Coordinates of C-alpha atoms in Angstrom, one line a residue:
Chain G
M1 CA 209.1 34.3 0.6
A2 CA 210.1 35.4 4.7
K3 CA 213.1 33.7 4.7
D4 CA 214.9 36.1 1.6
V5 CA 213.4 38.8 4.2
K6 CA 215.9 40.7 6.9
P7 CA 213.7 41.1 9.6
T8 CA 214.5 44.6 10.2
R9 CA 212.4 47.2 11.8
K10 CA 213.0 49.2 8.3
N11 CA 211.4 46.3 6.3
L12 CA 208.8 45.9 8.4
M13 CA 207.8 49.1 7.8
A14 CA 208.7 48.9 4.3
I15 CA 206.6 45.8 4.1
E16 CA 203.5 47.5 6.2
D17 CA 203.5 50.3 3.2
R18 CA 203.2 47.6 1.0
I19 CA 200.4 45.9 2.5
D20 CA 198.8 49.5 2.6
L21 CA 199.1 50.2 -0.8
S22 CA 198.1 46.3 -2.1
E23 CA 194.9 46.5 0.3
R24 CA 194.1 49.6 -1.1
G25 CA 195.1 48.7 -5.3
H26 CA 193.1 45.6 -4.4
G27 CA 189.9 47.1 -3.3
T28 CA 190.1 49.3 -6.3
L29 CA 191.0 46.2 -8.8
E30 CA 188.0 44.6 -7.1
K31 CA 185.5 47.4 -7.5
K32 CA 186.5 47.8 -11.4
R33 CA 186.5 43.9 -12.1
D34 CA 182.8 44.6 -11.1
G35 CA 181.9 47.3 -12.9
L36 CA 183.9 45.3 -16.0
I37 CA 181.5 42.4 -15.2
M38 CA 177.9 45.1 -15.0
E39 CA 179.2 46.3 -18.1
F40 CA 180.3 43.2 -19.8
M41 CA 176.8 41.9 -18.7
D42 CA 174.9 44.7 -20.7
I43 CA 176.6 44.2 -23.2
L44 CA 176.5 40.4 -23.6
D45 CA 172.8 41.4 -23.9
K46 CA 173.2 43.3 -26.5
A47 CA 176.0 41.0 -28.1
Q48 CA 173.4 38.3 -28.4
D49 CA 170.8 40.6 -29.9
V50 CA 172.9 41.5 -32.1
R51 CA 174.0 37.9 -32.7
G52 CA 169.8 37.1 -33.6
E53 CA 169.4 39.9 -35.5
L54 CA 172.7 38.9 -37.7
S55 CA 171.9 35.7 -37.9
D56 CA 168.3 36.4 -38.6
D57 CA 169.1 39.1 -41.3
Y58 CA 171.8 36.8 -42.5
E59 CA 169.1 33.8 -43.2
Q60 CA 166.8 36.6 -45.0
A61 CA 169.2 37.5 -46.8
Q62 CA 170.2 34.1 -48.4
K63 CA 166.8 33.5 -49.1
K64 CA 166.2 36.4 -50.8
I65 CA 169.0 36.2 -53.2
N66 CA 168.4 32.9 -53.7
M67 CA 165.1 33.2 -55.0
A68 CA 166.8 36.5 -57.1
R69 CA 168.9 34.0 -58.2
A70 CA 166.3 31.4 -59.6
M71 CA 164.1 33.3 -60.8
E72 CA 165.5 36.1 -62.8
G73 CA 169.2 33.3 -63.3
D74 CA 172.2 34.6 -61.7
V75 CA 173.5 36.4 -64.3
A76 CA 171.0 38.7 -64.0
V77 CA 171.3 39.0 -60.0
R78 CA 175.1 39.6 -61.0
G79 CA 174.8 41.9 -63.7
A80 CA 172.8 44.2 -60.7
A81 CA 175.4 44.0 -58.3
A82 CA 177.6 44.9 -60.9
A83 CA 176.3 48.3 -61.3
L84 CA 177.7 49.8 -58.8
Q85 CA 181.1 50.4 -57.9
E86 CA 180.8 52.6 -54.2
H87 CA 181.6 50.7 -51.6
P88 CA 179.5 51.4 -48.3
E89 CA 182.4 53.5 -45.5
I90 CA 183.1 52.9 -42.1
T91 CA 184.3 54.8 -39.9
T92 CA 185.9 54.4 -36.5
E93 CA 186.2 56.0 -33.6
S94 CA 186.9 54.7 -30.1
K95 CA 185.2 55.3 -26.4
N96 CA 186.1 54.9 -22.9
I97 CA 184.2 52.3 -21.2
M98 CA 185.9 51.7 -17.5
G99 CA 189.3 52.4 -18.7
V100 CA 188.4 50.1 -21.7
V101 CA 188.9 51.7 -24.9
V102 CA 186.3 49.9 -27.5
P103 CA 185.7 50.6 -30.7
Q104 CA 182.9 52.6 -32.3
I105 CA 181.7 51.9 -35.9
E106 CA 180.1 54.2 -37.6
S107 CA 179.0 53.0 -41.1
S108 CA 177.2 55.4 -44.1
R109 CA 175.7 55.1 -47.3
V110 CA 175.3 51.1 -46.7
S111 CA 171.2 51.3 -47.1
K112 CA 170.3 52.8 -50.5
S113 CA 167.3 53.9 -51.9
L114 CA 165.9 52.6 -55.6
D115 CA 167.6 55.0 -57.7
Q116 CA 171.0 54.2 -55.4
R117 CA 171.7 51.0 -56.6
G118 CA 172.9 51.3 -60.2
Y119 CA 171.3 48.7 -61.8
G120 CA 168.5 50.8 -63.7
I121 CA 164.7 50.7 -61.9
M122 CA 162.7 50.3 -65.5
G123 CA 163.7 46.5 -66.4
S124 CA 164.5 45.0 -62.8
S125 CA 162.3 43.6 -60.4
A126 CA 161.3 43.8 -56.6
R127 CA 163.3 40.7 -56.0
I128 CA 166.6 42.3 -57.2
D129 CA 165.1 45.0 -55.0
E130 CA 164.4 42.9 -51.8
A131 CA 167.6 40.9 -52.4
A132 CA 169.9 44.2 -52.1
E133 CA 167.6 45.5 -49.3
A134 CA 167.8 42.1 -47.4
Y135 CA 172.0 42.3 -47.9
E136 CA 172.2 46.1 -47.1
D137 CA 170.4 45.5 -43.3
L138 CA 172.6 42.5 -43.4
L139 CA 175.9 44.6 -43.4
E140 CA 174.2 47.0 -41.0
S141 CA 173.7 44.2 -38.9
I142 CA 177.3 42.7 -39.2
I143 CA 179.0 46.4 -38.7
L144 CA 176.8 46.8 -35.5
A145 CA 178.2 43.2 -34.4
A146 CA 181.5 43.8 -35.5
E147 CA 181.7 46.4 -32.7
V148 CA 179.4 45.2 -30.3
E149 CA 181.1 41.7 -29.9
T150 CA 184.9 44.0 -30.1
A151 CA 183.7 45.6 -27.2
M152 CA 183.0 42.4 -25.7
K153 CA 186.2 40.8 -26.9
K154 CA 188.2 43.7 -24.7
M155 CA 186.2 44.0 -22.0
L156 CA 186.3 40.7 -21.6
R157 CA 190.3 40.5 -21.9
E158 CA 190.2 43.5 -19.2
I159 CA 188.2 41.5 -16.6
E160 CA 190.3 38.4 -17.4
T161 CA 193.9 41.0 -16.5
T162 CA 191.8 42.8 -14.0
K163 CA 190.7 39.0 -12.6
R164 CA 194.3 37.9 -12.6
R165 CA 195.7 41.2 -10.5
V166 CA 192.8 40.9 -8.1
N167 CA 193.8 36.7 -7.5
A168 CA 197.3 37.6 -7.2
L169 CA 197.4 40.6 -4.6
E170 CA 194.5 38.9 -3.0
F171 CA 196.1 35.2 -3.1
K172 CA 199.9 35.5 -3.6
L173 CA 201.4 38.9 -2.7
L174 CA 199.4 39.9 0.2
P175 CA 199.5 36.6 1.7
E176 CA 203.3 36.8 1.0
L177 CA 203.4 40.6 2.3
Y178 CA 201.5 39.5 5.7
E179 CA 203.8 36.3 6.1
N180 CA 206.6 38.2 6.1
Q181 CA 205.1 41.1 8.1
E182 CA 204.3 38.3 10.7
Y183 CA 208.2 36.5 10.0
I184 CA 209.6 40.3 10.6
E185 CA 207.1 40.7 13.9
Q186 CA 208.1 37.5 15.2
K187 CA 211.6 37.4 14.3
L188 CA 211.9 41.4 16.0
E189 CA 210.1 40.4 19.2
E190 CA 212.5 37.1 19.6
Q191 CA 215.3 39.2 19.2
E192 CA 213.1 41.7 21.8
R193 CA 212.4 39.1 24.3
E194 CA 215.9 38.0 23.6
E195 CA 217.5 41.3 24.6
T196 CA 215.2 41.4 27.2
F197 CA 216.7 38.2 28.7
R198 CA 220.0 39.4 27.9
L199 CA 219.6 42.3 30.1
K200 CA 218.0 40.7 32.7
K201 CA 220.9 38.3 32.9
I202 CA 223.7 41.1 32.8
K203 CA 221.6 42.8 35.5
E204 CA 221.7 39.8 37.3
K205 CA 225.3 39.0 36.7
K206 CA 225.7 42.5 37.6
E207 CA 224.1 42.6 40.5
A208 CA 225.7 39.6 41.2
E209 CA 228.6 40.9 40.8
E210 CA 227.8 43.6 42.7
K211 CA 227.1 41.5 45.6
A212 CA 230.2 40.3 45.4
E213 CA 231.8 42.9 45.1
K214 CA 229.7 44.5 48.4
A215 CA 230.6 41.6 50.5
E216 CA 234.3 41.7 49.8
Q217 CA 234.2 45.0 50.6
E218 CA 232.2 44.7 53.5
A219 CA 235.0 41.4 54.1
A220 CA 237.5 43.8 53.9
E221 CA 235.6 46.4 56.0
A222 CA 235.4 44.2 59.0
A223 CA 238.8 42.9 58.5
A224 CA 240.5 46.1 59.0
S225 CA 238.3 46.6 61.9
A226 CA 239.8 43.7 63.5
D227 CA 242.9 44.5 62.7
E228 CA 242.5 47.6 64.2
A229 CA 240.8 46.3 67.7
V230 CA 243.4 44.2 67.8
S231 CA 246.6 46.7 67.3
G232 CA 244.7 49.2 69.9
D233 CA 245.1 46.1 72.7
E234 CA 248.5 45.4 71.7
L235 CA 249.0 49.1 72.7
E236 CA 247.1 49.1 75.4
Q237 CA 249.0 46.2 77.0
S238 CA 252.2 48.2 75.9
T239 CA 251.1 51.0 78.0
A240 CA 250.5 49.4 81.3
G241 CA 254.0 47.4 81.6
G242 CA 255.9 50.5 81.5
L243 CA 257.9 52.1 78.8
P244 CA 261.7 51.1 78.7
G245 CA 262.7 54.7 78.3
G246 CA 260.1 56.2 80.7
D247 CA 262.1 55.4 83.5
Chain Z
M1 CA 165.0 40.2 -91.6
S2 CA 162.4 42.6 -92.1
A3 CA 162.8 42.9 -95.8
G4 CA 160.3 40.9 -98.0
A5 CA 157.2 39.5 -97.9
S6 CA 156.1 38.1 -94.4
N7 CA 156.0 34.5 -93.9
P8 CA 154.2 33.8 -90.8
E9 CA 152.7 29.9 -92.2
Y10 CA 156.9 29.3 -92.4
V11 CA 158.1 30.4 -89.0
N12 CA 154.4 28.9 -87.6
A13 CA 155.4 25.3 -89.3
R14 CA 159.4 25.7 -88.0
V15 CA 157.9 27.0 -84.6
R16 CA 155.6 24.2 -84.3
A17 CA 158.8 21.2 -84.8
R18 CA 160.3 23.3 -82.1
R19 CA 157.4 23.5 -79.5
A20 CA 156.6 19.9 -79.6
K21 CA 159.8 19.5 -77.7
L22 CA 159.3 22.1 -75.3
F23 CA 159.4 19.6 -71.4
A24 CA 155.4 19.2 -70.3
D25 CA 155.0 19.3 -66.7
E26 CA 155.7 15.8 -66.0
D27 CA 159.2 16.6 -66.5
Y28 CA 159.5 19.7 -64.7
R29 CA 157.6 17.2 -61.8
K30 CA 160.8 14.9 -62.6
L31 CA 163.2 17.6 -62.7
I32 CA 161.6 19.2 -59.0
R33 CA 162.9 15.6 -57.3
M34 CA 166.4 15.9 -59.1
G35 CA 169.7 17.8 -57.9
P36 CA 171.7 19.9 -60.1
S37 CA 174.1 17.3 -61.9
E38 CA 170.8 14.7 -62.5
I39 CA 168.8 18.0 -63.9
A40 CA 172.2 18.4 -65.8
R41 CA 172.3 15.1 -66.7
F42 CA 168.6 14.9 -67.7
M43 CA 169.0 17.7 -70.0
E44 CA 171.8 16.3 -71.7
E45 CA 169.5 13.5 -73.5
T46 CA 167.2 16.5 -74.1
E47 CA 167.1 19.4 -76.7
Y48 CA 170.1 21.0 -74.4
E49 CA 172.5 18.4 -75.4
R50 CA 174.5 20.2 -77.5
E51 CA 175.2 23.2 -75.1
I52 CA 175.3 20.9 -72.3
N53 CA 178.3 19.0 -74.1
A54 CA 179.8 22.4 -75.2
L55 CA 179.3 24.0 -72.2
G56 CA 180.5 21.1 -69.5
T57 CA 184.4 22.0 -70.5
R58 CA 184.1 25.3 -68.5
F59 CA 180.9 25.0 -66.0
S60 CA 179.5 22.7 -64.0
G61 CA 176.9 22.2 -61.4
V62 CA 174.1 25.3 -61.7
D63 CA 176.1 27.4 -63.8
L64 CA 176.6 25.0 -66.7
I65 CA 172.8 24.3 -66.7
E66 CA 171.7 28.1 -66.5
Y67 CA 174.6 28.9 -69.4
A68 CA 173.3 25.9 -71.8
L69 CA 170.2 27.3 -70.5
N70 CA 170.4 30.4 -72.0
R71 CA 172.6 29.8 -74.8
N72 CA 169.3 27.3 -76.0
L73 CA 167.5 29.8 -75.6
A74 CA 169.6 32.4 -77.8
K75 CA 169.9 29.9 -80.7
H76 CA 166.0 29.0 -80.7
F77 CA 165.4 32.5 -81.0
D78 CA 168.0 33.5 -83.4
D79 CA 166.0 30.5 -85.5
L80 CA 162.8 32.8 -85.4
L81 CA 164.6 35.9 -86.7
D82 CA 166.2 33.9 -89.7
W83 CA 163.2 32.0 -90.5
S84 CA 161.0 35.4 -90.5
Q85 CA 160.5 37.7 -93.1
G86 CA 158.8 40.8 -93.4
R87 CA 155.6 41.7 -91.0
I88 CA 156.9 38.5 -88.7
Y89 CA 160.0 39.7 -88.7
D90 CA 159.3 43.2 -87.0
L91 CA 156.8 41.5 -85.0
I92 CA 159.4 38.9 -83.2
A93 CA 162.3 41.5 -83.3
R94 CA 160.6 44.1 -81.4
Y95 CA 159.7 41.7 -78.7
L96 CA 163.3 40.0 -79.1
R97 CA 165.1 43.4 -78.6
K98 CA 164.8 42.7 -74.8
F99 CA 167.8 40.4 -75.3
D100 CA 169.8 43.6 -77.1
V101 CA 168.6 45.5 -74.2
W102 CA 170.1 42.7 -71.5
N103 CA 173.5 42.4 -73.6
I104 CA 174.2 46.1 -73.7
K105 CA 173.8 46.6 -70.1
T106 CA 175.3 43.6 -69.7
I107 CA 178.6 44.1 -71.9
I108 CA 177.9 48.3 -70.3
R109 CA 178.1 46.9 -66.1
G110 CA 181.2 45.1 -67.3
I111 CA 183.3 48.9 -68.5
Y112 CA 181.4 49.8 -65.4
T113 CA 183.4 47.4 -63.9
E114 CA 186.2 46.9 -65.6
T115 CA 185.5 43.3 -66.0
P116 CA 187.4 41.6 -68.5
A117 CA 185.2 40.6 -72.3
E118 CA 185.7 36.9 -71.5
E119 CA 184.0 36.7 -69.0
I120 CA 180.9 39.6 -70.2
R121 CA 180.7 37.7 -73.2
T122 CA 179.6 33.9 -71.0
D123 CA 176.6 36.0 -69.5
L124 CA 175.7 37.1 -73.1
I125 CA 172.5 36.1 -74.3
R126 CA 172.6 36.5 -78.2
A127 CA 169.0 36.2 -78.9
G128 CA 168.0 40.0 -79.9
E129 CA 168.6 42.0 -82.8
L130 CA 172.1 43.0 -83.1
P131 CA 174.3 41.1 -84.6
D132 CA 177.3 39.1 -82.9
R133 CA 179.9 41.6 -84.6
T134 CA 178.4 44.4 -83.2
L135 CA 178.4 42.4 -79.7
D136 CA 181.9 41.4 -80.5
R137 CA 183.2 45.1 -81.3
L138 CA 181.2 46.5 -78.0
L139 CA 183.4 43.9 -75.9
E140 CA 186.6 45.1 -77.3
V141 CA 186.0 49.0 -76.1
D142 CA 187.0 50.3 -72.7
E143 CA 184.6 53.5 -72.6
I144 CA 181.2 53.4 -72.1
E145 CA 181.2 56.6 -74.2
D146 CA 183.0 54.4 -77.6
A147 CA 180.4 51.3 -77.0
I148 CA 177.4 54.1 -77.6
D149 CA 179.7 55.9 -80.0
I150 CA 179.5 51.7 -81.4
L151 CA 175.6 51.4 -81.1
S152 CA 174.9 54.5 -84.0
G153 CA 172.4 53.2 -86.2
T154 CA 170.4 51.3 -83.9
L155 CA 167.6 52.9 -82.2
F156 CA 169.4 52.6 -78.8
Y157 CA 172.2 55.1 -80.1
A158 CA 169.8 58.4 -79.2
P159 CA 168.7 57.3 -75.6
L160 CA 171.9 56.4 -74.7
S161 CA 173.5 59.3 -76.0
V162 CA 171.7 61.7 -73.8
A163 CA 171.9 58.9 -70.3
Y164 CA 175.2 59.5 -71.4
E165 CA 175.2 63.1 -69.6
E166 CA 174.0 62.3 -66.8
Y167 CA 176.1 58.9 -66.5
E168 CA 179.0 61.4 -66.4
E169 CA 177.0 63.9 -64.0
T170 CA 176.4 61.3 -61.4
G171 CA 178.5 58.3 -62.0
V172 CA 176.1 55.5 -61.9
L173 CA 174.3 53.5 -64.4
V174 CA 171.1 54.2 -63.5
P175 CA 170.7 56.8 -66.4
L176 CA 172.1 54.6 -69.2
E177 CA 170.2 51.1 -68.1
N178 CA 166.8 53.2 -67.9
A179 CA 167.1 54.8 -70.9
L180 CA 167.9 51.2 -72.8
D181 CA 164.5 50.0 -70.5
R182 CA 162.3 52.7 -71.7
E183 CA 163.6 52.4 -75.1
F184 CA 162.4 49.0 -75.4
Y185 CA 159.2 49.5 -73.7
E186 CA 158.2 52.6 -76.1
H187 CA 159.2 50.6 -79.2
L188 CA 156.9 47.6 -78.4
L189 CA 153.7 48.8 -80.1
D190 CA 155.6 50.6 -82.7
G191 CA 153.6 51.3 -85.8
L192 CA 150.3 48.6 -84.6
G193 CA 147.3 50.9 -84.0
R194 CA 145.2 49.7 -82.2
P195 CA 143.3 46.9 -83.6
Q196 CA 140.3 45.4 -82.8
E197 CA 139.8 42.0 -83.4
G198 CA 142.5 39.0 -84.8
P199 CA 145.6 37.7 -83.6
E200 CA 147.7 41.5 -84.2
A201 CA 144.8 42.4 -81.6
M202 CA 145.7 39.4 -79.3
Y203 CA 149.5 40.6 -79.9
V204 CA 149.0 44.2 -79.2
E205 CA 146.9 43.4 -76.0
F206 CA 149.1 41.0 -74.7
L207 CA 152.2 43.8 -75.6
Q208 CA 150.3 46.4 -73.8
A209 CA 150.0 44.1 -70.7
E210 CA 153.5 43.6 -70.9
I211 CA 153.4 47.2 -70.6
D212 CA 151.2 47.7 -68.1
F213 CA 152.7 45.6 -65.3
R214 CA 155.8 47.0 -65.6
N215 CA 154.2 50.4 -65.1
A216 CA 152.1 48.7 -62.4
R217 CA 155.2 47.2 -60.9
N218 CA 157.1 50.1 -60.9
A219 CA 154.7 52.3 -59.5
L220 CA 154.5 49.8 -56.5
R221 CA 158.0 49.9 -56.3
L222 CA 158.3 53.8 -55.6
A223 CA 155.6 54.0 -54.1
R224 CA 157.0 51.4 -50.9
S225 CA 160.5 52.8 -51.3
G226 CA 159.4 55.8 -50.5
A227 CA 162.7 57.4 -52.5
D228 CA 162.2 60.9 -53.8
L229 CA 161.8 60.0 -57.2
D230 CA 159.3 61.4 -60.5
P231 CA 157.5 58.9 -61.2
A232 CA 156.7 60.4 -64.8
E233 CA 160.9 59.2 -65.6
Y234 CA 159.7 56.3 -65.3
Y235 CA 155.8 56.1 -67.1
I236 CA 156.4 53.7 -69.7
E237 CA 153.6 55.0 -72.6
G238 CA 151.2 52.5 -74.1
G239 CA 149.8 50.6 -71.5
V240 CA 145.7 51.2 -70.5
L241 CA 146.3 50.8 -67.0
F242 CA 147.5 54.1 -66.1
T243 CA 147.7 57.5 -67.8
R244 CA 151.3 60.0 -66.9
S245 CA 149.2 62.0 -64.7
E246 CA 147.1 58.8 -62.6
L247 CA 150.6 57.7 -62.2
N248 CA 152.1 60.6 -60.5
R249 CA 149.2 60.6 -58.2
L250 CA 149.2 56.9 -57.5
V251 CA 152.3 56.7 -56.5
A252 CA 152.2 58.7 -53.8
D253 CA 149.3 56.7 -52.1
Y254 CA 150.2 52.5 -51.9
D255 CA 146.7 51.9 -50.8
E256 CA 145.2 53.8 -53.0
L257 CA 147.4 52.6 -56.3
V258 CA 146.4 48.5 -55.4
D259 CA 142.8 49.6 -55.9
H260 CA 143.2 51.5 -58.9
I261 CA 145.2 48.3 -60.2
A262 CA 142.1 45.5 -58.6
D263 CA 139.5 48.4 -60.3
N264 CA 140.7 47.6 -63.9
R265 CA 138.3 45.7 -65.6
R266 CA 141.1 43.8 -67.4
Y267 CA 143.0 42.8 -64.8
G268 CA 141.8 43.5 -61.8
D269 CA 140.2 40.1 -61.4
R270 CA 143.4 38.6 -62.8
L271 CA 145.4 39.8 -60.1
S272 CA 142.8 40.1 -57.5
S273 CA 143.8 37.6 -54.9
A274 CA 147.7 38.7 -55.6
L275 CA 146.0 42.3 -55.0
T276 CA 144.9 41.3 -51.7
R277 CA 147.9 39.5 -50.4
L278 CA 150.1 43.0 -51.8
R279 CA 147.9 45.0 -49.5
D280 CA 148.8 42.7 -46.3
A281 CA 152.8 41.7 -46.8
D282 CA 155.7 44.0 -46.7
S283 CA 156.7 42.2 -50.3
L284 CA 155.9 42.6 -53.9
I285 CA 157.1 38.8 -54.8
A286 CA 153.8 37.2 -54.5
F287 CA 152.6 40.3 -57.0
E288 CA 155.6 39.7 -59.4
H289 CA 154.9 36.4 -59.6
A290 CA 150.9 36.7 -60.3
I291 CA 152.3 39.3 -63.0
D292 CA 154.1 36.6 -64.6
A293 CA 151.4 33.8 -64.5
A294 CA 149.3 35.7 -65.7
L295 CA 151.9 37.3 -68.6
L296 CA 151.7 33.0 -69.6
E297 CA 147.7 33.3 -69.3
Y298 CA 148.0 35.3 -72.1
A299 CA 150.4 33.5 -74.0
D300 CA 148.4 30.6 -74.2
R301 CA 145.5 32.5 -74.9
L302 CA 147.7 33.3 -78.0
S303 CA 148.3 30.1 -79.5
S304 CA 145.6 28.3 -78.8
I305 CA 142.9 31.0 -80.6
Y306 CA 145.2 32.2 -83.8
P307 CA 147.4 29.2 -84.0
V308 CA 149.1 30.3 -87.8
S309 CA 149.7 34.1 -87.1
V310 CA 151.7 36.1 -85.0
S311 CA 150.6 35.3 -82.3
A312 CA 151.7 31.1 -82.6
V313 CA 155.1 32.1 -82.3
F314 CA 154.6 34.5 -79.7
S315 CA 153.3 31.9 -77.6
F316 CA 156.2 29.6 -78.2
I317 CA 158.8 33.0 -77.6
L318 CA 157.2 33.4 -74.3
A319 CA 156.9 29.4 -73.5
K320 CA 160.5 29.1 -74.0
E321 CA 161.6 31.7 -71.9
R322 CA 158.8 29.9 -69.4
E323 CA 160.8 26.4 -69.8
V324 CA 164.2 28.5 -69.2
E325 CA 162.5 29.8 -66.3
N326 CA 161.4 27.4 -65.0
I327 CA 164.4 24.3 -65.2
R328 CA 166.6 27.1 -63.8
A329 CA 164.4 28.0 -61.0
I330 CA 164.3 23.7 -60.2
A331 CA 168.2 23.8 -60.5
R332 CA 169.0 26.8 -58.2
G333 CA 166.2 26.0 -55.8
R334 CA 168.1 22.0 -55.4
E335 CA 171.1 23.9 -55.1
V336 CA 170.1 25.9 -52.3
G337 CA 167.4 23.4 -50.5
L338 CA 164.6 24.2 -51.2
S339 CA 162.1 21.3 -50.9
E340 CA 159.8 20.2 -53.4
S341 CA 156.6 22.2 -52.5
E342 CA 158.8 25.5 -52.1
I343 CA 160.1 25.0 -55.6
E344 CA 156.5 24.3 -57.2
D345 CA 155.1 26.9 -54.9
E346 CA 157.4 29.8 -54.4
L347 CA 159.3 29.6 -58.4
V348 CA 157.3 27.3 -60.9
I349 CA 154.8 28.6 -63.0
L350 CA 153.2 25.2 -64.5

């Protein structure tokens, strides 16, 4: 608050420095926010597509497994699923989007060929193959969705933080600094005016004193010259009357 | 048991009584309108009462229905093996060995994934030739190698022993499962020759169709998958649709493969509409549906032409399997919210 600030020139300079820094920071953060929003919009489009695909894949996988369970029996489907011990592998790396670190998920061994699914080919059916294939597709979609949605959430969080910072600078810090700056400037101007006035007063006073002194001096001088004149007359008179000792 | 004279008359008499208890088309229409719990209640008042009551405390919903269906199926087929002797036993047993294959696969998968024996036990369908004692011993072991040792003396021992080496190299169950399936299919026609007429001719024709459809199904799956697999490894001898070299050549060209099936005199007409759809669609499911329907057509013919023969018994086996599949399909279909028409169109084969 302005009242807490000492209206000194040093503080004014410090505040001006801070204003300069904050304005630059505000500009940079605004650019970052806009950039993040643009990146976010791209990711959002991708996320919407991925969500749509995920939903379709899920529906498809459910349909396929329901058909397989209905026609082959739940026991047969569970049996086929149990014929494989190996799990898909997922590795995560990270990439940087405008300073936001987002994950990059790589999967392997999700989609399998007919002979890699564990169950025997000769005694199984296309219903089980298609259910397995549909679930492999679903798993791929889930992995992609996890990557995109995590990136989206991280971007969103970063946008929110940046927006808060921009708003804090724009609506809180900078207005306060401007207010302080104005306050100090006003105070300094006021002080300057006071100083000027004071100096003027001093000057006037001094001038008045000087004037009075001069007048006094003049009066004294006048008085002195008057005295001098009087004493001259007296001397003249005494000279004209003869000096008593001179006879 | 296989010893002694064949007794098709006796087995047929028993089978006729069982056949009368099968669900009629109208029962399916009723079931299609029911929810899973209503289906279970409906089953409680039918042939499946004992199984539903026995399993009702452990399972519920569609799981209860599925396990009850499997247990009932096992009971019926086990009875068939008990009643039959001699030649007819052999003819029935060779087809029911597919449940042995199922059970061995289930146990091996259980060992592979370290599933508790009790959980594996519930998934077994004790309808095959392997005695319960052998299955129980298999459930006790922790290593696949030990399980294979227990099977010594059965026809599965030799192929499993060979496939085990490949399993050890690759760590996946595919070679073991393929070995089991191959053994089942390749023994279907053992010693049957090529009878030209009579019930055995029809029986052989049905088994050939089973092999041909399995070859066709696998060839189409291989052709579609684009996986670098040797088609010859998945070829089953005994059918009339492909020779090994034909299959090798055709797998490389999907359209030519479909044309080859369509041009076959025995199956072309039966599968023509499914093959047309197969050319347009990406999915093989409609084709498999057509294959199932074609096999059932054979089954219906088996029962009507030679009523007192292995054909009629065989027809009952297929009808029972169809009943179990239909009830399970309806219950699962209702569970997942499929409409009545979807269940009728896509699942149930009436």
